[in-house]
CSV table of C-alpha atoms in Angstrom, one decimal:
chain,number,residue,atom,x,y,z
A,1,MET,CA,29.9,-66.7,43.5
A,2,THR,CA,29.8,-70.3,42.4
A,3,ILE,CA,32.3,-72.8,43.9
A,4,PHE,CA,33.3,-75.8,41.8
A,5,TRP,CA,34.6,-78.8,43.7
A,6,ASP,CA,37.0,-81.2,42.1
A,7,LYS,CA,35.9,-84.7,43.2
A,8,ARG,CA,39.5,-85.7,44.2
A,9,ILE,CA,39.8,-82.6,46.4
A,10,PHE,CA,36.4,-83.3,47.9
A,11,LYS,CA,37.4,-86.9,48.7
A,12,LYS,CA,40.6,-85.7,50.3
A,13,CYS,CA,38.7,-83.2,52.5
A,14,ILE,CA,36.3,-85.9,53.6
A,15,ALA,CA,39.3,-88.2,54.3
A,16,ALA,CA,41.0,-85.5,56.4
A,17,LEU,CA,37.8,-84.9,58.4
A,18,ALA,CA,37.4,-88.6,58.9
A,19,ALA,CA,41.0,-88.9,60.0
A,20,PHE,CA,40.6,-86.0,62.5
A,21,ALA,CA,37.5,-87.7,63.9
A,22,LEU,CA,39.2,-91.1,64.1
A,23,VAL,CA,42.2,-89.5,65.9
A,24,ASN,CA,39.9,-87.9,68.5
A,25,LEU,CA,37.9,-91.1,68.8
A,26,PHE,CA,40.9,-93.4,69.1
A,27,LEU,CA,42.7,-91.2,71.6
A,28,ALA,CA,39.8,-92.0,74.0
A,29,PRO,CA,39.8,-95.3,75.9
A,30,ASP,CA,37.1,-97.8,74.9
A,31,GLU,CA,36.1,-100.4,77.4
A,32,ALA,CA,33.5,-102.3,75.4
A,33,THR,CA,34.1,-106.0,75.3
A,34,MET,CA,36.1,-107.1,72.2
A,35,PRO,CA,36.4,-104.1,69.9
A,36,ASP,CA,38.1,-102.0,72.5
A,37,ARG,CA,40.6,-99.3,72.0
A,38,PHE,CA,43.5,-99.3,74.5
A,39,LEU,CA,44.2,-97.2,77.4
A,40,LEU,CA,44.0,-93.8,75.8
A,41,GLY,CA,41.7,-91.7,78.0
A,42,HIS,CA,42.5,-89.5,81.0
A,43,GLY,CA,42.3,-90.7,84.5
A,44,ASP,CA,42.7,-88.4,87.5
A,45,GLU,CA,46.4,-88.2,87.1
A,46,PRO,CA,48.0,-86.0,84.4
A,47,ALA,CA,49.3,-87.9,81.4
A,48,ALA,CA,53.0,-88.7,81.5
A,49,PRO,CA,55.2,-86.8,79.0
A,50,ALA,CA,56.2,-88.5,75.8
A,51,ARG,CA,58.9,-91.1,76.6
A,52,THR,CA,62.1,-91.7,74.8
A,53,ALA,CA,63.3,-94.4,77.1
A,54,ASN,CA,62.0,-97.9,77.3
A,55,ILE,CA,59.5,-98.9,80.0
A,56,GLU,CA,59.1,-102.5,81.1
A,57,ILE,CA,56.2,-103.1,83.4
A,58,ALA,CA,56.2,-106.7,84.4
A,59,MET,CA,54.6,-108.8,87.1
A,60,VAL,CA,56.8,-109.1,90.2
A,61,PRO,CA,54.7,-110.6,93.0
A,62,VAL,CA,56.5,-108.8,95.8
A,63,GLU,CA,56.8,-105.5,94.1
A,64,PRO,CA,53.7,-103.3,93.6
A,65,LEU,CA,53.2,-101.6,90.3
A,66,VAL,CA,51.5,-98.4,91.3
A,67,SER,CA,49.6,-98.1,94.6
A,68,ASP,CA,47.1,-95.3,93.8
A,69,VAL,CA,45.7,-96.0,90.4
A,70,HIS,CA,43.1,-98.7,91.4
A,71,GLN,CA,40.3,-96.4,92.5
A,72,LEU,CA,37.1,-97.4,90.7
A,73,GLU,CA,35.6,-94.5,88.8
A,74,GLN,CA,32.3,-94.0,87.2
A,75,LEU,CA,32.6,-94.6,83.4
A,76,GLU,CA,30.9,-91.3,82.7
A,77,THR,CA,33.6,-89.2,84.5
A,78,ASP,CA,35.8,-89.0,81.5
A,79,PRO,CA,34.1,-87.3,78.5
A,80,ARG,CA,36.5,-89.0,76.1
A,81,ILE,CA,35.2,-92.4,77.0
A,82,ARG,CA,31.5,-91.6,76.7
A,83,PHE,CA,31.1,-93.9,73.7
A,84,LEU,CA,31.8,-96.9,76.0
A,85,GLU,CA,28.3,-96.9,77.3
A,86,SER,CA,26.8,-95.8,73.9
A,87,ASP,CA,28.3,-99.0,72.3
A,88,ARG,CA,27.2,-101.2,75.2
A,89,HIS,CA,24.0,-102.4,73.4
A,90,LEU,CA,26.3,-104.1,70.8
A,91,PHE,CA,27.8,-106.3,73.5
A,92,ASP,CA,25.9,-106.6,76.6
A,93,GLY,CA,22.4,-107.6,75.7
A,94,ALA,CA,20.3,-104.4,75.5
A,95,ALA,CA,16.9,-105.5,74.1
A,96,ASP,CA,16.6,-102.9,71.4
A,97,THR,CA,19.2,-104.4,69.1
A,98,TYR,CA,17.7,-106.5,66.3
A,99,SER,CA,14.5,-106.4,68.4
A,100,SER,CA,12.1,-106.7,65.5
A,101,CYS,CA,13.3,-110.1,64.2
A,102,GLN,CA,13.4,-112.5,67.2
A,103,ARG,CA,10.7,-115.0,67.7
A,104,LYS,CA,8.5,-113.6,70.5
A,105,CYS,CA,8.7,-116.1,73.4
A,106,SER,CA,6.3,-115.8,76.4
A,107,HIS,CA,8.7,-118.1,78.3
A,108,HIS,CA,11.9,-120.0,77.9
A,109,ARG,CA,10.4,-123.2,79.4
A,110,ASN,CA,12.2,-125.6,77.1
A,111,LYS,CA,15.7,-126.9,77.8
A,112,MET,CA,18.8,-127.4,75.7
A,113,TYR,CA,21.8,-129.0,77.3
A,114,TYR,CA,25.4,-129.3,76.1
A,115,VAL,CA,28.3,-131.3,77.5
A,116,ASP,CA,31.7,-132.1,76.1
A,117,HIS,CA,35.3,-132.6,77.2
A,118,GLY,CA,37.1,-129.5,78.5
A,119,ALA,CA,38.5,-126.9,76.1
A,120,GLY,CA,39.5,-123.3,76.0
A,121,LEU,CA,37.3,-120.3,76.7
A,122,GLY,CA,37.3,-119.1,73.0
A,123,ASP,CA,36.0,-122.6,72.0
A,124,ARG,CA,33.3,-122.6,74.7
A,125,THR,CA,32.0,-119.1,74.1
A,126,THR,CA,31.6,-119.7,70.4
A,127,ILE,CA,29.6,-122.9,71.1
A,128,ILE,CA,27.5,-121.1,73.8
A,129,HIS,CA,26.8,-118.2,71.5
A,130,ASP,CA,25.5,-120.5,68.7
A,131,MET,CA,23.5,-122.8,71.0
A,132,ALA,CA,22.0,-119.8,72.6
A,133,ALA,CA,20.9,-118.6,69.2
A,134,LEU,CA,19.1,-121.9,68.6
A,135,ALA,CA,17.7,-121.8,72.1
A,136,GLY,CA,16.2,-118.4,71.4
A,137,TYR,CA,14.6,-119.6,68.2
A,138,LEU,CA,13.1,-122.6,70.2
A,139,CYS,CA,12.0,-120.6,73.2
A,140,ALA,CA,14.4,-122.5,75.3
A,141,GLU,CA,17.1,-121.8,77.9
A,142,LEU,CA,20.6,-123.3,77.7
A,143,VAL,CA,21.6,-125.4,80.7
A,144,LEU,CA,25.3,-125.9,81.0
A,145,PRO,CA,27.7,-127.7,83.4
A,146,PRO,CA,29.8,-125.1,85.3
A,147,PRO,CA,33.1,-123.7,83.8
A,148,SER,CA,35.0,-126.0,86.1
A,149,ARG,CA,33.7,-128.9,83.9
A,150,LEU,CA,33.7,-127.4,80.4
A,151,LEU,CA,37.0,-125.5,80.6
A,152,ASN,CA,40.1,-127.6,80.7
A,153,SER,CA,43.0,-127.3,83.1
A,154,GLY,CA,45.7,-127.0,80.4
A,155,HIS,CA,45.0,-123.3,79.8
A,156,ASN,CA,45.0,-122.6,83.5
A,157,ASN,CA,48.4,-123.7,84.8
A,158,GLY,CA,47.2,-127.3,85.2
A,159,GLU,CA,44.3,-126.4,87.5
A,160,TYR,CA,40.6,-126.4,87.0
A,161,VAL,CA,38.8,-123.1,87.7
A,162,LYS,CA,37.1,-123.0,91.1
A,163,LYS,CA,33.6,-124.3,91.5
A,164,SER,CA,32.4,-120.9,92.6
A,165,VAL,CA,33.1,-119.5,89.1
A,166,MET,CA,29.9,-119.2,87.1
A,167,TRP,CA,29.4,-118.6,83.3
A,168,GLN,CA,28.0,-115.2,84.2
A,169,ASP,CA,31.5,-114.2,85.5
A,170,LEU,CA,33.1,-115.0,82.2
A,171,TYR,CA,30.4,-114.8,79.5
A,172,ASN,CA,27.2,-113.1,80.7
A,173,ILE,CA,25.1,-113.7,77.6
A,174,THR,CA,21.5,-112.7,77.5
A,175,PHE,CA,18.6,-112.8,75.0
A,176,LEU,CA,18.1,-109.6,73.2
A,177,GLN,CA,14.4,-109.9,73.2
A,178,ASP,CA,14.0,-109.4,77.0
A,179,ALA,CA,17.5,-109.3,78.4
A,180,THR,CA,16.9,-112.5,80.4
A,181,PRO,CA,19.9,-114.8,80.9
A,182,ALA,CA,20.5,-117.3,78.1
A,183,ILE,CA,22.4,-119.7,80.3
A,184,LYS,CA,21.1,-121.5,83.3
A,185,ASN,CA,23.8,-122.8,85.6
A,186,GLY,CA,23.8,-126.6,85.9
A,187,TYR,CA,24.0,-126.3,89.7
A,188,GLU,CA,20.8,-124.4,89.8
A,189,GLU,CA,19.1,-127.1,87.8
A,190,PHE,CA,20.6,-130.2,89.6
A,191,GLY,CA,21.9,-129.0,93.0
A,192,ASP,CA,25.1,-127.6,94.4
A,193,ASN,CA,26.8,-130.9,94.8
A,194,PHE,CA,25.9,-132.5,91.4
A,195,GLU,CA,28.8,-133.7,89.3
A,196,ARG,CA,27.4,-136.4,86.9
A,197,TRP,CA,27.4,-134.1,83.9
A,198,ASP,CA,28.2,-136.8,81.4
A,199,ASN,CA,25.2,-139.0,82.3
A,200,SER,CA,23.1,-139.8,79.3
A,201,PRO,CA,20.3,-139.1,79.6
A,202,LEU,CA,20.9,-136.4,82.2
A,203,PHE,CA,17.3,-135.1,82.6
A,204,ASP,CA,14.6,-137.5,83.8
A,205,ALA,CA,11.5,-137.3,81.7
A,206,LYS,CA,10.1,-140.7,82.8
A,207,SER,CA,9.9,-141.1,86.6
A,208,ASP,CA,6.7,-140.3,88.3
A,209,GLY,CA,8.4,-137.8,90.7
A,210,SER,CA,10.2,-135.9,88.0
A,211,LYS,CA,9.0,-132.4,87.1
A,212,TYR,CA,9.8,-133.2,83.5
A,213,LYS,CA,7.7,-136.3,83.2
A,214,GLY,CA,6.0,-136.4,79.9
A,215,TRP,CA,8.2,-133.8,78.3
A,216,LYS,CA,9.5,-134.5,74.8
A,217,HIS,CA,13.1,-135.7,75.3
A,218,ILE,CA,15.7,-136.0,72.6
A,219,ILE,CA,19.2,-137.2,73.5
A,220,SER,CA,21.4,-136.1,70.6
A,221,ALA,CA,24.7,-138.0,70.2
A,222,ASN,CA,24.7,-138.2,66.4
A,223,GLN,CA,25.9,-134.9,64.8
A,224,LYS,CA,24.3,-135.9,61.5
A,225,LYS,CA,20.8,-136.0,63.0
A,226,ARG,CA,20.6,-132.6,64.6
A,227,ARG,CA,19.2,-130.8,61.7
A,228,GLU,CA,16.3,-133.3,61.6
A,229,GLU,CA,16.0,-133.0,65.4
A,230,LEU,CA,15.8,-129.2,65.1
A,231,GLN,CA,12.9,-129.3,62.7
A,232,THR,CA,11.1,-131.8,64.9
A,233,LEU,CA,11.4,-129.4,67.9
A,234,LEU,CA,10.4,-126.4,65.8
A,235,ASP,CA,7.2,-128.3,64.9
A,236,PHE,CA,6.7,-129.1,68.6
A,237,THR,CA,7.1,-125.6,69.9
A,238,TYR,CA,5.0,-124.0,67.2
A,239,GLN,CA,2.3,-126.5,67.7
A,240,GLN,CA,2.4,-125.5,71.4
A,241,GLU,CA,1.9,-121.9,70.4
A,242,LEU,CA,-1.0,-122.7,68.0
A,243,ASP,CA,-2.6,-124.8,70.7
A,244,ALA,CA,-2.2,-121.9,73.2
A,245,ILE,CA,-3.9,-119.6,70.7
A,246,SER,CA,-6.8,-121.9,70.2
A,247,LYS,CA,-7.1,-123.0,73.8
A,248,PRO,CA,-6.4,-120.2,76.2
A,249,SER,CA,-4.6,-121.2,79.4
A,250,SER,CA,-7.6,-120.4,81.5
A,251,SER,CA,-9.5,-123.4,80.0
A,252,THR,CA,-7.0,-126.0,81.3
A,253,SER,CA,-5.4,-126.6,84.7
A,254,ALA,CA,-2.7,-128.9,83.3
A,255,GLU,CA,0.9,-127.7,83.5
A,256,PRO,CA,2.3,-127.1,80.0
A,257,ILE,CA,4.9,-129.5,78.9
A,258,GLY,CA,8.0,-128.6,77.0
A,259,PHE,CA,11.0,-130.3,75.4
A,260,ILE,CA,14.5,-131.3,76.5
A,261,TRP,CA,17.2,-131.5,73.9
A,262,GLU,CA,20.5,-132.9,75.2
A,263,TRP,CA,23.6,-132.5,73.1
A,264,HIS,CA,26.4,-134.9,74.1
A,265,LYS,CA,29.6,-133.8,72.3
A,266,HIS,CA,30.2,-133.3,68.6
A,267,PHE,CA,29.2,-129.7,68.3
A,268,TRP,CA,31.7,-128.7,65.5
A,269,HIS,CA,30.6,-131.4,63.1
A,270,SER,CA,26.9,-130.9,63.6
A,271,ASP,CA,24.9,-131.0,60.3
A,272,ILE,CA,23.1,-127.8,61.5
A,273,LEU,CA,26.3,-125.9,61.0
A,274,ARG,CA,27.3,-127.6,57.7
A,275,HIS,CA,24.4,-126.0,55.8
A,276,HIS,CA,24.0,-122.4,54.7
A,277,ASP,CA,20.5,-122.1,56.1
A,278,ILE,CA,18.5,-123.0,59.2
A,279,PRO,CA,15.5,-125.3,58.7
A,280,ASP,CA,11.9,-124.1,59.0
A,281,PRO,CA,9.0,-125.9,60.6
A,282,SER,CA,7.4,-128.5,58.4
A,283,PRO,CA,5.2,-127.0,55.6
A,284,GLU,CA,1.9,-127.8,57.4
A,285,ILE,CA,3.0,-126.2,60.7
A,286,ARG,CA,4.8,-123.3,58.9
A,287,LYS,CA,1.6,-122.4,57.0
A,288,LYS,CA,-0.5,-122.4,60.2
A,289,ALA,CA,2.1,-120.5,62.2
A,290,GLU,CA,2.5,-117.9,59.4
A,291,GLU,CA,-1.3,-117.4,59.2
A,292,ALA,CA,-1.4,-117.0,63.0
A,293,GLY,CA,1.3,-114.4,62.9
A,294,VAL,CA,3.7,-116.3,65.1
A,295,TRP,CA,6.3,-117.3,62.5
A,296,ASN,CA,8.1,-115.7,59.6
A,297,SER,CA,11.3,-116.4,57.7
A,298,GLY,CA,13.1,-113.5,59.4
A,299,MET,CA,13.1,-115.3,62.7
A,300,ARG,CA,15.6,-117.9,61.6
A,301,PRO,CA,18.8,-117.3,63.7
A,302,TYR,CA,22.2,-116.4,62.5
A,303,VAL,CA,24.7,-119.1,63.7
A,304,GLN,CA,28.2,-117.6,63.5
A,305,THR,CA,30.5,-120.6,63.6
A,306,TYR,CA,30.3,-121.2,59.8
A,307,ASP,CA,28.2,-118.1,59.0
A,308,THR,CA,25.1,-120.3,58.8
A,309,ASN,CA,22.2,-118.2,57.7
A,310,ILE,CA,24.5,-115.2,57.6
A,311,ASP,CA,21.6,-112.7,57.1
A,312,GLY,CA,19.5,-114.2,59.9
A,313,CYS,CA,18.3,-112.9,63.2
A,314,HIS,CA,20.6,-112.2,66.1
A,315,TYR,CA,19.1,-113.7,69.3
A,316,THR,CA,22.0,-112.7,71.6
A,317,PRO,CA,24.6,-109.9,71.5
A,318,ASP,CA,27.8,-110.9,69.7
A,319,TYR,CA,29.9,-110.3,72.9
A,320,ALA,CA,28.9,-110.3,76.6
A,321,THR,CA,30.8,-109.7,79.8
A,322,SER,CA,30.1,-109.2,83.5
A,323,ASP,CA,30.0,-105.9,85.4
A,324,HIS,CA,33.1,-106.7,87.4
A,325,MET,CA,35.1,-107.6,84.3
A,326,ARG,CA,34.1,-104.2,82.8
A,327,MET,CA,35.3,-102.6,86.0
A,328,MET,CA,38.6,-104.4,85.8
A,329,ARG,CA,39.1,-103.4,82.2
A,330,LYS,CA,38.6,-99.8,83.1
A,331,ARG,CA,41.1,-100.0,86.0
A,332,ILE,CA,43.7,-101.5,83.8
A,333,GLN,CA,43.0,-99.1,81.0
A,334,ASP,CA,43.5,-96.1,83.3
A,335,PHE,CA,46.6,-97.6,84.8
A,336,ILE,CA,48.3,-98.1,81.4
A,337,HIS,CA,47.2,-94.7,80.2
A,338,SER,CA,48.9,-93.1,83.2
A,339,LYS,CA,52.2,-94.4,81.9
A,340,PHE,CA,52.2,-92.8,78.5
A,341,SER,CA,51.4,-89.6,76.7
A,342,ASP,CA,48.1,-89.1,74.9
A,343,ASP,CA,49.6,-89.3,71.4
A,344,THR,CA,51.2,-92.8,72.0
A,345,PHE,CA,50.5,-95.4,69.4
A,346,TYR,CA,49.7,-98.8,70.8
A,347,GLY,CA,50.5,-102.2,69.4
A,348,LEU,CA,49.7,-105.7,70.5
A,349,LEU,CA,52.3,-108.5,70.5
A,350,GLN,CA,50.9,-112.0,70.8
A,351,ILE,CA,53.4,-114.9,71.2
A,352,ARG,CA,52.0,-118.4,71.5
A,353,ARG,CA,54.4,-121.0,72.7
A,354,GLY,CA,53.0,-124.1,74.5
A,355,ASP,CA,51.0,-126.2,72.1
A,356,ALA,CA,52.0,-124.1,69.1
A,357,ILE,CA,55.7,-124.0,69.6
A,358,ASN,CA,56.4,-126.0,66.5
A,359,ASP,CA,53.9,-124.1,64.4
A,360,CYS,CA,55.6,-120.7,64.5
A,361,ASP,CA,59.3,-119.9,65.2
A,362,THR,CA,59.5,-117.8,68.3
A,363,THR,CA,63.1,-118.3,69.2
A,364,LEU,CA,64.9,-115.3,70.6
A,365,GLU,CA,67.0,-115.0,67.5
A,366,THR,CA,63.9,-114.9,65.3
A,367,MET,CA,62.2,-112.5,67.6
A,368,LYS,CA,65.2,-110.1,67.3
A,369,GLU,CA,65.0,-110.2,63.5
A,370,TYR,CA,61.2,-109.8,63.7
A,371,PHE,CA,61.5,-106.6,65.8
A,372,ALA,CA,64.3,-105.2,63.6
A,373,CYS,CA,62.3,-105.6,60.5
A,374,SER,CA,59.0,-104.4,62.0
A,375,PHE,CA,60.3,-101.3,63.9
A,376,ASN,CA,62.7,-100.2,61.2
A,377,GLY,CA,62.3,-96.4,60.5
A,378,THR,CA,59.6,-95.9,63.1
A,379,GLU,CA,61.6,-93.3,64.9
A,380,GLU,CA,61.0,-91.0,61.9
A,381,ILE,CA,57.3,-90.8,62.8
A,382,GLY,CA,58.1,-88.7,65.8
A,383,ARG,CA,55.5,-90.5,68.0
A,384,HIS,CA,56.1,-92.9,70.9
A,385,ILE,CA,55.0,-96.5,70.5
A,386,THR,CA,54.0,-98.9,73.3
A,387,LEU,CA,53.9,-102.6,72.7
A,388,LEU,CA,51.6,-104.7,74.9
A,389,MET,CA,52.8,-108.3,75.2
A,390,MET,CA,50.5,-111.3,75.6
A,391,SER,CA,51.9,-114.9,75.7
A,392,ASP,CA,51.2,-118.3,77.1
A,393,GLU,CA,54.9,-118.7,77.9
A,394,VAL,CA,55.5,-119.6,81.5
A,395,ASP,CA,59.3,-119.3,81.5
A,396,PRO,CA,60.2,-115.9,83.1
A,397,VAL,CA,63.6,-116.0,81.5
A,398,TYR,CA,62.2,-116.1,78.0
A,399,ARG,CA,59.6,-113.5,78.7
A,400,GLN,CA,62.2,-111.1,80.1
A,401,ALA,CA,64.5,-111.8,77.2
A,402,VAL,CA,61.7,-110.7,74.8
A,403,LEU,CA,61.2,-107.5,76.8
A,404,ASP,CA,64.9,-106.8,76.7
A,405,LEU,CA,65.0,-107.0,72.9
A,406,ILE,CA,63.0,-103.8,72.7
A,407,SER,CA,65.8,-101.9,74.3
A,408,ASP,CA,67.3,-101.5,70.8
A,409,TYR,CA,64.5,-99.1,69.9
A,410,PRO,CA,64.4,-95.9,72.0
A,411,ASN,CA,61.1,-94.8,70.6
A,412,VAL,CA,59.4,-98.1,71.7
A,413,SER,CA,58.3,-99.2,75.1
A,414,ILE,CA,57.0,-102.7,76.0
A,415,MET,CA,54.7,-103.8,78.8
A,416,ASP,CA,54.0,-107.4,79.9
A,417,LEU,CA,50.2,-107.2,79.7
A,418,ASP,CA,49.7,-110.6,81.2
A,419,ALA,CA,51.7,-109.8,84.3
A,420,THR,CA,50.1,-106.4,84.7
A,421,VAL,CA,46.6,-107.8,84.4
A,422,SER,CA,47.4,-110.7,86.8
A,423,LYS,CA,48.8,-108.3,89.4
A,424,MET,CA,45.8,-106.0,89.3
A,425,VAL,CA,43.3,-108.9,89.3
A,426,HIS,CA,45.1,-110.2,92.4
A,427,GLU,CA,44.8,-106.8,94.1
A,428,ALA,CA,41.1,-106.6,93.2
A,429,SER,CA,40.5,-110.0,94.6
A,430,VAL,CA,42.2,-109.1,97.9
A,431,ASP,CA,40.2,-105.9,98.3
A,432,GLY,CA,36.9,-107.7,97.4
A,433,SER,CA,36.2,-105.8,94.2
A,434,ILE,CA,35.7,-109.0,92.2
A,435,PRO,CA,34.2,-112.4,93.2
A,436,GLU,CA,36.0,-115.3,94.6
A,437,GLY,CA,37.7,-117.5,92.0
A,438,MET,CA,38.9,-114.8,89.6
A,439,ASP,CA,42.4,-114.6,91.1
A,440,ASN,CA,44.9,-117.0,89.5
A,441,ASN,CA,42.3,-117.7,86.9
A,442,ASN,CA,43.9,-117.5,83.4
A,443,TYR,CA,40.4,-117.7,81.8
A,444,TYR,CA,39.4,-114.5,83.5
A,445,ILE,CA,42.7,-112.8,82.6
A,446,PHE,CA,42.3,-114.0,79.0
A,447,ASP,CA,38.8,-112.6,78.9
A,448,ILE,CA,39.9,-109.2,80.2
A,449,GLU,CA,42.6,-109.1,77.6
A,450,GLN,CA,40.1,-109.7,74.8
A,451,ALA,CA,39.2,-106.0,75.1
A,452,TYR,CA,42.7,-105.2,74.0
A,453,ARG,CA,42.8,-107.2,70.8
A,454,ARG,CA,40.7,-105.3,68.3
A,455,ARG,CA,41.5,-101.7,68.1
A,456,VAL,CA,45.1,-101.2,68.8
A,457,ASP,CA,47.0,-99.3,66.1
A,458,PHE,CA,48.8,-102.4,64.9
A,459,ARG,CA,49.1,-106.1,65.8
A,460,MET,CA,52.1,-108.4,65.8
A,461,SER,CA,51.4,-112.1,65.8
A,462,LYS,CA,53.6,-115.1,66.4
A,463,ARG,CA,51.0,-117.7,67.2
A,464,ARG,CA,50.2,-120.5,64.9
A,465,ARG,CA,51.2,-121.2,61.3
A,466,GLN,CA,48.5,-119.1,59.8
A,467,TRP,CA,49.2,-116.2,62.2
A,468,CYS,CA,53.0,-116.1,62.1
A,469,ASP,CA,54.3,-112.8,60.7
A,470,ASP,CA,57.8,-112.5,59.4
A,471,CYS,CA,57.6,-108.7,59.5
A,472,VAL,CA,54.9,-106.1,60.2
A,473,PRO,CA,55.2,-102.7,58.4
A,474,VAL,CA,54.6,-100.7,61.5
A,475,LYS,CA,56.0,-97.5,60.1
A,476,GLU,CA,53.7,-97.6,57.0
A,477,ILE,CA,50.7,-98.6,59.2
A,478,LEU,CA,51.2,-95.7,61.5
A,479,LEU,CA,51.9,-93.1,58.8
A,480,GLU,CA,48.7,-94.3,57.0
A,481,LYS,CA,46.8,-93.7,60.2
A,482,LEU,CA,48.3,-90.2,60.6
A,483,LEU,CA,47.5,-89.3,57.0
A,484,GLY,CA,43.9,-90.5,57.4
A,485,GLY,CA,44.2,-93.5,55.1
A,486,GLU,CA,42.4,-96.8,55.5
A,487,THR,CA,43.3,-98.7,58.7
A,488,THR,CA,45.0,-102.0,58.3
A,489,MET,CA,43.8,-103.4,61.6
A,490,LYS,CA,42.7,-107.0,61.5
A,491,VAL,CA,39.6,-108.4,63.2
A,492,VAL,CA,40.0,-111.8,64.8
């Protein structure tokens, strides 16, 4: 018997199978750094039944949330989160990702340095990622002042992060080629009590007693010269390699010299980022290096800020985090899962007040209208919805008022994610599960919450002018997911 398939029926079958797979996948928790799915796997406790009443879990310093959900479990104990580890190479520096394209460095002797005024963590990690890509291409390591210098106090309740906090606590980025750290902490280079991070020059390549005497030293303060400087340093490093090939190390006792490239401010307007490509070594050096097999065009790095050389080589993972932050995400994930049934839909509500209060209307009257429009008809879906709230608002009265607005929707619960994460980080700090300096550290809390931004079922944004929704069609989004249609989730 011959079976004839109608193409439309075939596509519907494929869509149905894909939907079934996605439902099974998304009902498992994902702990990977930024593209994580929320809170949807099993812990040891049975899942709570579907709720019809609203649940508000907020941070009350004197009142514990749940006392017995903070036990650290092995990630492998829950079969429905097995893909957390399988995806880890995408985020945490496993050397097999893109392993064929990177320049093969026998060392990261050379130094790149960056200093600027304080800013937020998103700004800093973007800069670090791109400078690490350049450092990988130049066989260099990236030396940075500590987070207490490069992160401002404005995003941390007016306080600088503690001196004990290292970049590896917040952004543990490594080179894909060999999984070595891409960042060298400035204190390791200059001593525990060093604070003169703005000195120019910072490194000493002239004094007789300096270990860097004789090194090539470029102090970069002009953002329009950096492309030219990069090509100069490419020639320098490839000439080093060519010399090493022609003169094996055993034939000389001299300590190899390297280069130091100091960037003093002005990252965002650098002419390296303003072009669509990354420069090559000069034609003469390029020809010799290509013939020697140590250079090819595929080694040029991808620099993500402006998608420079978009098809280029990745020298570091796109995302990176620390082991203790992964552990905290798992704890929080299990805790929130314990509050809701397995078939709960999750949404993320982001409200930015502070420096953006005039960019986007977040008054309570507007928020009431926003919820009325967005949640209209969602009770017809027959599934519970949990909304996770993130906000920089410090006024507890406003925060509580927003939570209270959800009481109009019996099929929707809301949780103050910031307060919940803060509470659990505090507990972990007290019991010694995480290093000193993470408690009351908004940057650490922010970084934990990044895991909850990508693969929720829907997102609601009241942030800046360009991310200021009037209404989110939540009902349509969730029905589309149930029917196996295309997801409407946005990637930030």
